[in-house]
Amino acid sequence: QVQLVESGGGLVQAGGSLRLSCAASVSRFSIYLMGWYRQAPGKQRDLVATITSGGITNYGDAVKGRFTISRDNAKNTVYLQMNFLKPEDTAVYYCKGRLTPVSSDVWGQGTQVTVSS
């Protein structure tokens, strides 16, 4: 069973930056898809960004131009650089992994990001 471990959340002022990391416990091959979703209290879980092992990225509209997703395939680690943070970015950020195009999704435990105004 693949495990995903997130790190890098915390408290930051509006306009600041944070970098999240998510490491997968798989080392034999590159995970097909890794990404980030977020969930604010009382709201649904929304797409932040995803990236395939080939480097194809997809971003949610709310973060385009401010957040950048990247990954290290050798380490099966995905990163999320978050710049120009806004209070509305406050949420629990979850890492997601999908081993192959037809595998079920695996989720991390989540990391809290709080942006103060």
Tab-separated table of N, CA, C and O in Angstrom:
chain	number	residue	atom	x	y	z
A	1	GLN	N	0.836	-1.189	0.000
A	1	GLN	CA	0.000	0.000	0.000
A	1	GLN	C	0.883	1.256	0.000
A	1	GLN	O	1.756	1.402	0.840
A	2	VAL	N	0.644	2.124	-0.966
A	2	VAL	CA	1.423	3.353	-1.056
A	2	VAL	C	0.975	4.316	0.033
A	2	VAL	O	-0.221	4.457	0.307
A	3	GLN	N	1.932	4.968	0.652
A	3	GLN	CA	1.625	6.011	1.624
A	3	GLN	C	2.190	7.345	1.141
A	3	GLN	O	3.280	7.393	0.558
A	4	LEU	N	1.444	8.408	1.403
A	4	LEU	CA	1.859	9.755	1.043
A	4	LEU	C	2.013	10.568	2.319
A	4	LEU	O	1.107	10.585	3.160
A	5	VAL	N	3.141	11.252	2.447
A	5	VAL	CA	3.414	12.030	3.651
A	5	VAL	C	3.671	13.474	3.240
A	5	VAL	O	4.637	13.768	2.521
A	6	GLU	N	2.780	14.361	3.726
A	6	GLU	CA	2.888	15.783	3.394
A	6	GLU	C	3.674	16.526	4.461
A	6	GLU	O	3.698	16.128	5.634
A	7	SER	N	4.269	17.641	4.068
A	7	SER	CA	4.943	18.523	5.012
A	7	SER	C	4.972	19.928	4.428
A	7	SER	O	4.768	20.112	3.225
A	8	GLY	N	5.205	20.907	5.307
A	8	GLY	CA	5.395	22.278	4.838
A	8	GLY	C	4.256	23.235	5.105
A	8	GLY	O	4.374	24.425	4.792
A	9	GLY	N	3.164	22.772	5.666
A	9	GLY	CA	2.073	23.678	5.973
A	9	GLY	C	2.423	24.595	7.126
A	9	GLY	O	3.462	24.458	7.767
A	10	GLY	N	1.536	25.570	7.392
A	10	GLY	CA	1.775	26.478	8.493
A	10	GLY	C	0.966	27.744	8.365
A	10	GLY	O	0.007	27.818	7.595
A	11	LEU	N	1.370	28.741	9.130
A	11	LEU	CA	0.696	30.039	9.175
A	11	LEU	C	1.565	31.070	8.457
A	11	LEU	O	2.775	31.164	8.717
A	12	VAL	N	0.942	31.852	7.586
A	12	VAL	CA	1.672	32.868	6.838
A	12	VAL	C	0.757	34.064	6.639
A	12	VAL	O	-0.472	33.925	6.607
A	13	GLN	N	1.344	35.230	6.506
A	13	GLN	CA	0.553	36.424	6.250
A	13	GLN	C	0.184	36.516	4.772
A	13	GLN	O	0.884	35.970	3.902
A	14	ALA	N	-0.892	37.211	4.500
A	14	ALA	CA	-1.316	37.426	3.118
A	14	ALA	C	-0.175	38.065	2.316
A	14	ALA	O	0.524	38.957	2.816
A	15	GLY	N	0.014	37.568	1.103
A	15	GLY	CA	1.106	38.027	0.261
A	15	GLY	C	2.376	37.213	0.395
A	15	GLY	O	3.308	37.367	-0.404
A	16	GLY	N	2.402	36.344	1.397
A	16	GLY	CA	3.583	35.539	1.636
A	16	GLY	C	3.607	34.261	0.814
A	16	GLY	O	2.758	34.052	-0.070
A	17	SER	N	4.577	33.409	1.119
A	17	SER	CA	4.794	32.179	0.364
A	17	SER	C	4.966	30.995	1.300
A	17	SER	O	5.418	31.148	2.440
A	18	LEU	N	4.608	29.833	0.800
A	18	LEU	CA	4.848	28.561	1.471
A	18	LEU	C	5.163	27.515	0.412
A	18	LEU	O	4.721	27.638	-0.733
A	19	ARG	N	5.889	26.494	0.819
A	19	ARG	CA	6.181	25.384	-0.083
A	19	ARG	C	5.787	24.084	0.601
A	19	ARG	O	6.270	23.764	1.691
A	20	LEU	N	4.900	23.354	-0.036
A	20	LEU	CA	4.476	22.052	0.452
A	20	LEU	C	5.237	20.945	-0.261
A	20	LEU	O	5.572	21.074	-1.435
A	21	SER	N	5.466	19.855	0.461
A	21	SER	CA	6.101	18.676	-0.120
A	21	SER	C	5.261	17.451	0.197
A	21	SER	O	4.602	17.395	1.239
A	22	CYS	N	5.301	16.490	-0.690
A	22	CYS	CA	4.597	15.225	-0.470
A	22	CYS	C	5.474	14.110	-1.013
A	22	CYS	O	5.769	14.082	-2.218
A	23	ALA	N	5.869	13.204	-0.139
A	23	ALA	CA	6.729	12.087	-0.522
A	23	ALA	C	5.933	10.791	-0.496
A	23	ALA	O	5.206	10.512	0.460
A	24	ALA	N	6.090	9.998	-1.550
A	24	ALA	CA	5.412	8.708	-1.633
A	24	ALA	C	6.359	7.598	-1.204
A	24	ALA	O	7.572	7.696	-1.386
A	25	SER	N	5.769	6.525	-0.659
A	25	SER	CA	6.589	5.429	-0.147
A	25	SER	C	7.018	4.458	-1.234
A	25	SER	O	7.650	3.446	-0.938
A	26	VAL	N	6.695	4.724	-2.478
A	26	VAL	CA	7.063	3.858	-3.595
A	26	VAL	C	8.384	4.326	-4.169
A	26	VAL	O	8.579	5.519	-4.388
A	27	SER	N	9.288	3.398	-4.467
A	27	SER	CA	10.576	3.795	-5.027
A	27	SER	C	10.942	3.050	-6.296
A	27	SER	O	11.902	3.406	-6.972
A	28	ARG	N	10.165	2.020	-6.661
A	28	ARG	CA	10.540	1.178	-7.788
A	28	ARG	C	10.189	1.800	-9.127
A	28	ARG	O	10.773	1.456	-10.147
A	29	PHE	N	9.222	2.682	-9.157
A	29	PHE	CA	8.797	3.284	-10.417
A	29	PHE	C	8.180	4.633	-10.130
A	29	PHE	O	7.836	4.948	-8.998
A	30	SER	N	8.043	5.430	-11.174
A	30	SER	CA	7.446	6.750	-11.007
A	30	SER	C	5.928	6.635	-10.958
A	30	SER	O	5.322	5.969	-11.801
A	31	ILE	N	5.353	7.279	-9.995
A	31	ILE	CA	3.897	7.326	-9.874
A	31	ILE	C	3.341	8.145	-11.029
A	31	ILE	O	3.850	9.218	-11.337
A	32	TYR	N	2.293	7.638	-11.660
A	32	TYR	CA	1.734	8.271	-12.851
A	32	TYR	C	1.293	9.708	-12.582
A	32	TYR	O	1.650	10.637	-13.297
A	33	LEU	N	0.527	9.907	-11.534
A	33	LEU	CA	-0.038	11.230	-11.268
A	33	LEU	C	0.105	11.571	-9.791
A	33	LEU	O	-0.177	10.740	-8.925
A	34	MET	N	0.542	12.787	-9.516
A	34	MET	CA	0.574	13.287	-8.149
A	34	MET	C	0.015	14.693	-8.157
A	34	MET	O	0.105	15.407	-9.166
A	35	GLY	N	-0.551	15.082	-7.040
A	35	GLY	CA	-1.124	16.418	-7.035
A	35	GLY	C	-1.618	16.854	-5.680
A	35	GLY	O	-1.427	16.156	-4.678
A	36	TRP	N	-2.236	18.009	-5.684
A	36	TRP	CA	-2.726	18.629	-4.456
A	36	TRP	C	-4.181	19.054	-4.629
A	36	TRP	O	-4.576	19.592	-5.670
A	37	TYR	N	-4.941	18.813	-3.585
A	37	TYR	CA	-6.304	19.298	-3.459
A	37	TYR	C	-6.409	20.014	-2.127
A	37	TYR	O	-5.555	19.828	-1.253
A	38	ARG	N	-7.434	20.823	-1.957
A	38	ARG	CA	-7.609	21.507	-0.676
A	38	ARG	C	-9.078	21.550	-0.282
A	38	ARG	O	-9.964	21.518	-1.137
A	39	GLN	N	-9.289	21.616	1.026
A	39	GLN	CA	-10.641	21.638	1.551
A	39	GLN	C	-10.725	22.618	2.709
A	39	GLN	O	-10.049	22.438	3.727
A	40	ALA	N	-11.540	23.634	2.531
A	40	ALA	CA	-11.800	24.594	3.592
A	40	ALA	C	-13.000	24.113	4.403
A	40	ALA	O	-13.811	23.326	3.905
A	41	PRO	N	-13.140	24.579	5.641
A	41	PRO	CA	-14.262	24.127	6.476
A	41	PRO	C	-15.605	24.374	5.799
A	41	PRO	O	-15.877	25.476	5.310
A	42	GLY	N	-16.433	23.354	5.766
A	42	GLY	CA	-17.768	23.483	5.196
A	42	GLY	C	-17.819	23.480	3.686
A	42	GLY	O	-18.894	23.674	3.104
A	43	LYS	N	-16.694	23.257	3.035
A	43	LYS	CA	-16.654	23.291	1.567
A	43	LYS	C	-16.168	21.958	1.026
A	43	LYS	O	-15.604	21.135	1.731
A	44	GLN	N	-16.369	21.757	-0.276
A	44	GLN	CA	-15.916	20.529	-0.901
A	44	GLN	C	-14.417	20.580	-1.145
A	44	GLN	O	-13.799	21.646	-1.097
A	45	ARG	N	-13.847	19.408	-1.416
A	45	ARG	CA	-12.429	19.324	-1.728
A	45	ARG	C	-12.234	19.718	-3.193
A	45	ARG	O	-12.843	19.158	-4.094
A	46	ASP	N	-11.359	20.697	-3.415
A	46	ASP	CA	-11.161	21.255	-4.749
A	46	ASP	C	-9.762	20.996	-5.275
A	46	ASP	O	-8.802	20.909	-4.504
A	47	LEU	N	-9.653	20.940	-6.569
A	47	LEU	CA	-8.362	20.790	-7.225
A	47	LEU	C	-7.494	22.024	-7.003
A	47	LEU	O	-7.946	23.154	-7.159
A	48	VAL	N	-6.232	21.779	-6.637
A	48	VAL	CA	-5.238	22.846	-6.640
A	48	VAL	C	-4.349	22.685	-7.875
A	48	VAL	O	-4.284	23.572	-8.721
A	49	ALA	N	-3.675	21.538	-7.958
A	49	ALA	CA	-2.811	21.282	-9.105
A	49	ALA	C	-2.426	19.813	-9.149
A	49	ALA	O	-2.331	19.163	-8.105
A	50	THR	N	-2.226	19.305	-10.361
A	50	THR	CA	-1.728	17.954	-10.539
A	50	THR	C	-0.602	17.965	-11.570
A	50	THR	O	-0.500	18.898	-12.381
A	51	ILE	N	0.210	16.910	-11.525
A	51	ILE	CA	1.303	16.780	-12.474
A	51	ILE	C	1.535	15.305	-12.761
A	51	ILE	O	1.544	14.479	-11.834
A	52	THR	N	1.695	14.965	-14.023
A	52	THR	CA	1.964	13.571	-14.372
A	52	THR	C	3.466	13.294	-14.330
A	52	THR	O	4.280	14.219	-14.231
A	53	SER	N	3.823	12.028	-14.446
A	53	SER	CA	5.237	11.671	-14.462
A	53	SER	C	5.930	12.246	-15.700
A	53	SER	O	7.150	12.407	-15.698
A	54	GLY	N	5.154	12.577	-16.725
A	54	GLY	CA	5.711	13.195	-17.923
A	54	GLY	C	5.771	14.707	-17.862
A	54	GLY	O	6.230	15.356	-18.803
A	55	GLY	N	5.299	15.281	-16.741
A	55	GLY	CA	5.409	16.726	-16.553
A	55	GLY	C	4.210	17.536	-16.994
A	55	GLY	O	4.256	18.771	-16.980
A	56	ILE	N	3.120	16.882	-17.352
A	56	ILE	CA	1.909	17.608	-17.744
A	56	ILE	C	1.200	18.098	-16.485
A	56	ILE	O	0.927	17.313	-15.584
A	57	THR	N	0.921	19.387	-16.444
A	57	THR	CA	0.326	19.992	-15.260
A	57	THR	C	-1.104	20.458	-15.524
A	57	THR	O	-1.492	20.727	-16.658
A	58	ASN	N	-1.843	20.552	-14.443
A	58	ASN	CA	-3.211	21.054	-14.485
A	58	ASN	C	-3.446	21.845	-13.207
A	58	ASN	O	-3.122	21.353	-12.116
A	59	TYR	N	-3.986	23.063	-13.320
A	59	TYR	CA	-4.187	23.923	-12.166
A	59	TYR	C	-5.654	24.301	-12.013
A	59	TYR	O	-6.369	24.508	-12.997
A	60	GLY	N	-6.072	24.442	-10.760
A	60	GLY	CA	-7.373	25.014	-10.503
A	60	GLY	C	-7.357	26.503	-10.834
A	60	GLY	O	-6.328	27.165	-10.693
A	61	ASP	N	-8.502	27.028	-11.243
A	61	ASP	CA	-8.565	28.418	-11.667
A	61	ASP	C	-8.148	29.391	-10.563
A	61	ASP	O	-7.548	30.433	-10.829
A	62	ALA	N	-8.435	29.044	-9.318
A	62	ALA	CA	-8.171	29.967	-8.209
A	62	ALA	C	-6.688	30.176	-7.931
A	62	ALA	O	-6.314	31.147	-7.267
A	63	VAL	N	-5.846	29.283	-8.428
A	63	VAL	CA	-4.422	29.371	-8.084
A	63	VAL	C	-3.534	29.626	-9.293
A	63	VAL	O	-2.314	29.786	-9.137
A	64	LYS	N	-4.097	29.656	-10.470
A	64	LYS	CA	-3.281	29.875	-11.666
A	64	LYS	C	-2.512	31.184	-11.573
A	64	LYS	O	-3.056	32.211	-11.190
A	65	GLY	N	-1.224	31.112	-11.904
A	65	GLY	CA	-0.378	32.303	-11.855
A	65	GLY	C	0.252	32.573	-10.505
A	65	GLY	O	1.152	33.401	-10.398
A	66	ARG	N	-0.215	31.877	-9.464
A	66	ARG	CA	0.339	32.082	-8.113
A	66	ARG	C	1.030	30.830	-7.580
A	66	ARG	O	2.005	30.938	-6.833
A	67	PHE	N	0.514	29.677	-7.906
A	67	PHE	CA	1.064	28.408	-7.413
A	67	PHE	C	1.773	27.679	-8.543
A	67	PHE	O	1.356	27.757	-9.704
A	68	THR	N	2.821	26.930	-8.174
A	68	THR	CA	3.547	26.131	-9.148
A	68	THR	C	3.765	24.731	-8.588
A	68	THR	O	4.280	24.586	-7.478
A	69	ILE	N	3.373	23.737	-9.363
A	69	ILE	CA	3.591	22.353	-8.959
A	69	ILE	C	4.796	21.797	-9.705
A	69	ILE	O	5.019	22.125	-10.881
A	70	SER	N	5.575	20.972	-9.017
A	70	SER	CA	6.717	20.319	-9.634
A	70	SER	C	6.919	18.974	-8.951
A	70	SER	O	6.312	18.701	-7.916
A	71	ARG	N	7.768	18.152	-9.534
A	71	ARG	CA	8.001	16.853	-8.924
A	71	ARG	C	9.390	16.351	-9.244
A	71	ARG	O	10.007	16.745	-10.234
A	72	ASP	N	9.857	15.461	-8.375
A	72	ASP	CA	11.114	14.749	-8.564
A	72	ASP	C	10.739	13.288	-8.747
A	72	ASP	O	10.397	12.599	-7.773
A	73	ASN	N	10.780	12.806	-9.986
A	73	ASN	CA	10.331	11.440	-10.256
A	73	ASN	C	11.198	10.391	-9.566
A	73	ASN	O	10.704	9.355	-9.140
A	74	ALA	N	12.484	10.662	-9.449
A	74	ALA	CA	13.375	9.690	-8.815
A	74	ALA	C	13.015	9.485	-7.350
A	74	ALA	O	13.203	8.400	-6.802
A	75	LYS	N	12.489	10.532	-6.730
A	75	LYS	CA	12.123	10.450	-5.312
A	75	LYS	C	10.624	10.280	-5.108
A	75	LYS	O	10.167	10.160	-3.965
A	76	ASN	N	9.859	10.279	-6.213
A	76	ASN	CA	8.398	10.247	-6.101
A	76	ASN	C	7.906	11.278	-5.099
A	76	ASN	O	7.112	10.959	-4.190
A	77	THR	N	8.399	12.477	-5.260
A	77	THR	CA	8.032	13.587	-4.385
A	77	THR	C	7.467	14.714	-5.239
A	77	THR	O	8.025	15.041	-6.293
A	78	VAL	N	6.378	15.288	-4.762
A	78	VAL	CA	5.753	16.411	-5.458
A	78	VAL	C	5.808	17.625	-4.552
A	78	VAL	O	5.719	17.510	-3.326
A	79	TYR	N	5.985	18.778	-5.172
A	79	TYR	CA	6.105	20.027	-4.442
A	79	TYR	C	5.031	21.005	-4.924
A	79	TYR	O	4.625	20.982	-6.080
A	80	LEU	N	4.623	21.885	-4.028
A	80	LEU	CA	3.701	22.941	-4.395
A	80	LEU	C	4.251	24.250	-3.841
A	80	LEU	O	4.270	24.457	-2.627
A	81	GLN	N	4.736	25.100	-4.729
A	81	GLN	CA	5.207	26.420	-4.345
A	81	GLN	C	4.026	27.375	-4.416
A	81	GLN	O	3.440	27.556	-5.490
A	82	MET	N	3.693	27.977	-3.287
A	82	MET	CA	2.539	28.857	-3.203
A	82	MET	C	3.021	30.277	-2.923
A	82	MET	O	3.608	30.536	-1.869
A	83	ASN	N	2.781	31.168	-3.868
A	83	ASN	CA	3.174	32.569	-3.744
A	83	ASN	C	1.942	33.465	-3.725
A	83	ASN	O	0.866	33.067	-4.152
A	84	PHE	N	2.126	34.681	-3.241
A	84	PHE	CA	1.037	35.659	-3.194
A	84	PHE	C	-0.211	35.055	-2.542
A	84	PHE	O	-1.320	35.140	-3.066
A	85	LEU	N	0.003	34.445	-1.398
A	85	LEU	CA	-1.085	33.757	-0.710
A	85	LEU	C	-2.150	34.741	-0.244
A	85	LEU	O	-1.851	35.884	0.138
A	86	LYS	N	-3.397	34.268	-0.278
A	86	LYS	CA	-4.556	35.066	0.122
A	86	LYS	C	-5.265	34.357	1.271
A	86	LYS	O	-5.159	33.133	1.416
A	87	PRO	N	-6.012	35.096	2.080
A	87	PRO	CA	-6.768	34.439	3.160
A	87	PRO	C	-7.678	33.324	2.649
A	87	PRO	O	-7.871	32.317	3.346
A	88	GLU	N	-8.200	33.466	1.455
A	88	GLU	CA	-9.083	32.437	0.906
A	88	GLU	C	-8.340	31.168	0.500
A	88	GLU	O	-8.962	30.172	0.126
A	89	ASP	N	-7.017	31.187	0.569
A	89	ASP	CA	-6.244	29.964	0.344
A	89	ASP	C	-6.183	29.093	1.607
A	89	ASP	O	-5.659	27.976	1.555
A	90	THR	N	-6.691	29.606	2.710
A	90	THR	CA	-6.694	28.842	3.950
A	90	THR	C	-7.514	27.574	3.792
A	90	THR	O	-8.684	27.619	3.400
A	91	ALA	N	-6.892	26.439	4.106
A	91	ALA	CA	-7.545	25.149	3.940
A	91	ALA	C	-6.595	24.050	4.409
A	91	ALA	O	-5.420	24.310	4.679
A	92	VAL	N	-7.131	22.846	4.482
A	92	VAL	CA	-6.283	21.667	4.627
A	92	VAL	C	-5.910	21.212	3.214
A	92	VAL	O	-6.788	21.020	2.376
A	93	TYR	N	-4.636	21.066	2.976
A	93	TYR	CA	-4.130	20.670	1.661
A	93	TYR	C	-3.790	19.177	1.697
A	93	TYR	O	-3.032	18.722	2.559
A	94	TYR	N	-4.370	18.455	0.749
A	94	TYR	CA	-4.190	17.012	0.671
A	94	TYR	C	-3.380	16.647	-0.572
A	94	TYR	O	-3.649	17.150	-1.676
A	95	CYS	N	-2.442	15.748	-0.386
A	95	CYS	CA	-1.685	15.204	-1.500
A	95	CYS	C	-2.415	13.983	-2.044
A	95	CYS	O	-2.961	13.188	-1.276
A	96	LYS	N	-2.423	13.854	-3.346
A	96	LYS	CA	-3.058	12.709	-3.985
A	96	LYS	C	-2.070	12.032	-4.915
A	96	LYS	O	-1.285	12.701	-5.595
A	97	GLY	N	-2.115	10.711	-4.959
A	97	GLY	CA	-1.286	9.948	-5.881
A	97	GLY	C	-2.101	8.895	-6.601
A	97	GLY	O	-3.063	8.363	-6.056
A	98	ARG	N	-1.727	8.640	-7.831
A	98	ARG	CA	-2.356	7.583	-8.627
A	98	ARG	C	-1.230	6.823	-9.328
A	98	ARG	O	-0.524	7.382	-10.161
A	99	LEU	N	-1.063	5.534	-8.965
A	99	LEU	CA	0.105	4.799	-9.424
A	99	LEU	C	0.128	4.631	-10.944
A	99	LEU	O	1.156	4.802	-11.582
A	100	THR	N	-0.993	4.267	-11.524
A	100	THR	CA	-1.111	4.094	-12.972
A	100	THR	C	-2.371	4.820	-13.426
A	100	THR	O	-3.184	5.206	-12.590
A	101	PRO	N	-2.567	5.016	-14.718
A	101	PRO	CA	-3.766	5.719	-15.194
A	101	PRO	C	-5.083	5.074	-14.772
A	101	PRO	O	-6.108	5.741	-14.748
A	102	VAL	N	-5.051	3.799	-14.408
A	102	VAL	CA	-6.302	3.118	-14.042
A	102	VAL	C	-6.351	2.741	-12.565
A	102	VAL	O	-7.266	2.057	-12.122
A	103	SER	N	-5.395	3.186	-11.778
A	103	SER	CA	-5.381	2.864	-10.347
A	103	SER	C	-6.342	3.762	-9.580
A	103	SER	O	-6.717	4.842	-10.040
A	104	SER	N	-6.690	3.306	-8.401
A	104	SER	CA	-7.463	4.151	-7.495
A	104	SER	C	-6.549	5.219	-6.901
A	104	SER	O	-5.327	5.046	-6.819
A	105	ASP	N	-7.144	6.315	-6.467
A	105	ASP	CA	-6.372	7.397	-5.868
A	105	ASP	C	-5.994	7.061	-4.428
A	105	ASP	O	-6.766	6.435	-3.688
A	106	VAL	N	-4.819	7.519	-4.034
A	106	VAL	CA	-4.342	7.397	-2.657
A	106	VAL	C	-4.171	8.812	-2.117
A	106	VAL	O	-3.665	9.695	-2.827
A	107	TRP	N	-4.568	9.023	-0.873
A	107	TRP	CA	-4.529	10.358	-0.281
A	107	TRP	C	-3.600	10.400	0.922
A	107	TRP	O	-3.482	9.420	1.668
A	108	GLY	N	-2.979	11.558	1.112
A	108	GLY	CA	-2.220	11.807	2.318
A	108	GLY	C	-3.144	12.244	3.444
A	108	GLY	O	-4.350	12.382	3.272
A	109	GLN	N	-2.540	12.520	4.602
A	109	GLN	CA	-3.332	12.852	5.784
A	109	GLN	C	-3.735	14.321	5.825
A	109	GLN	O	-4.604	14.709	6.604
A	110	GLY	N	-3.110	15.136	5.003
A	110	GLY	CA	-3.444	16.553	4.939
A	110	GLY	C	-2.521	17.405	5.783
A	110	GLY	O	-1.998	16.962	6.807
A	111	THR	N	-2.330	18.641	5.339
A	111	THR	CA	-1.532	19.601	6.088
A	111	THR	C	-2.244	20.946	6.066
A	111	THR	O	-2.747	21.370	5.025
A	112	GLN	N	-2.303	21.595	7.211
A	112	GLN	CA	-3.057	22.839	7.334
A	112	GLN	C	-2.238	24.024	6.826
A	112	GLN	O	-1.066	24.186	7.190
A	113	VAL	N	-2.875	24.837	6.003
A	113	VAL	CA	-2.308	26.101	5.557
A	113	VAL	C	-3.265	27.211	5.993
A	113	VAL	O	-4.451	27.172	5.665
A	114	THR	N	-2.744	28.156	6.746
A	114	THR	CA	-3.557	29.271	7.227
A	114	THR	C	-2.917	30.576	6.792
A	114	THR	O	-1.737	30.809	7.068
A	115	VAL	N	-3.699	31.402	6.113
A	115	VAL	CA	-3.210	32.688	5.626
A	115	VAL	C	-3.966	33.787	6.367
A	115	VAL	O	-5.197	33.883	6.262
A	116	SER	N	-3.242	34.593	7.113
A	116	SER	CA	-3.862	35.657	7.884
A	116	SER	C	-3.888	36.954	7.075
A	116	SER	O	-3.002	37.223	6.273
A	117	SER	N	-4.925	37.745	7.319
A	117	SER	CA	-5.078	39.006	6.566
A	117	SER	C	-4.384	40.159	7.263
A	117	SER	O	-3.928	40.040	8.385
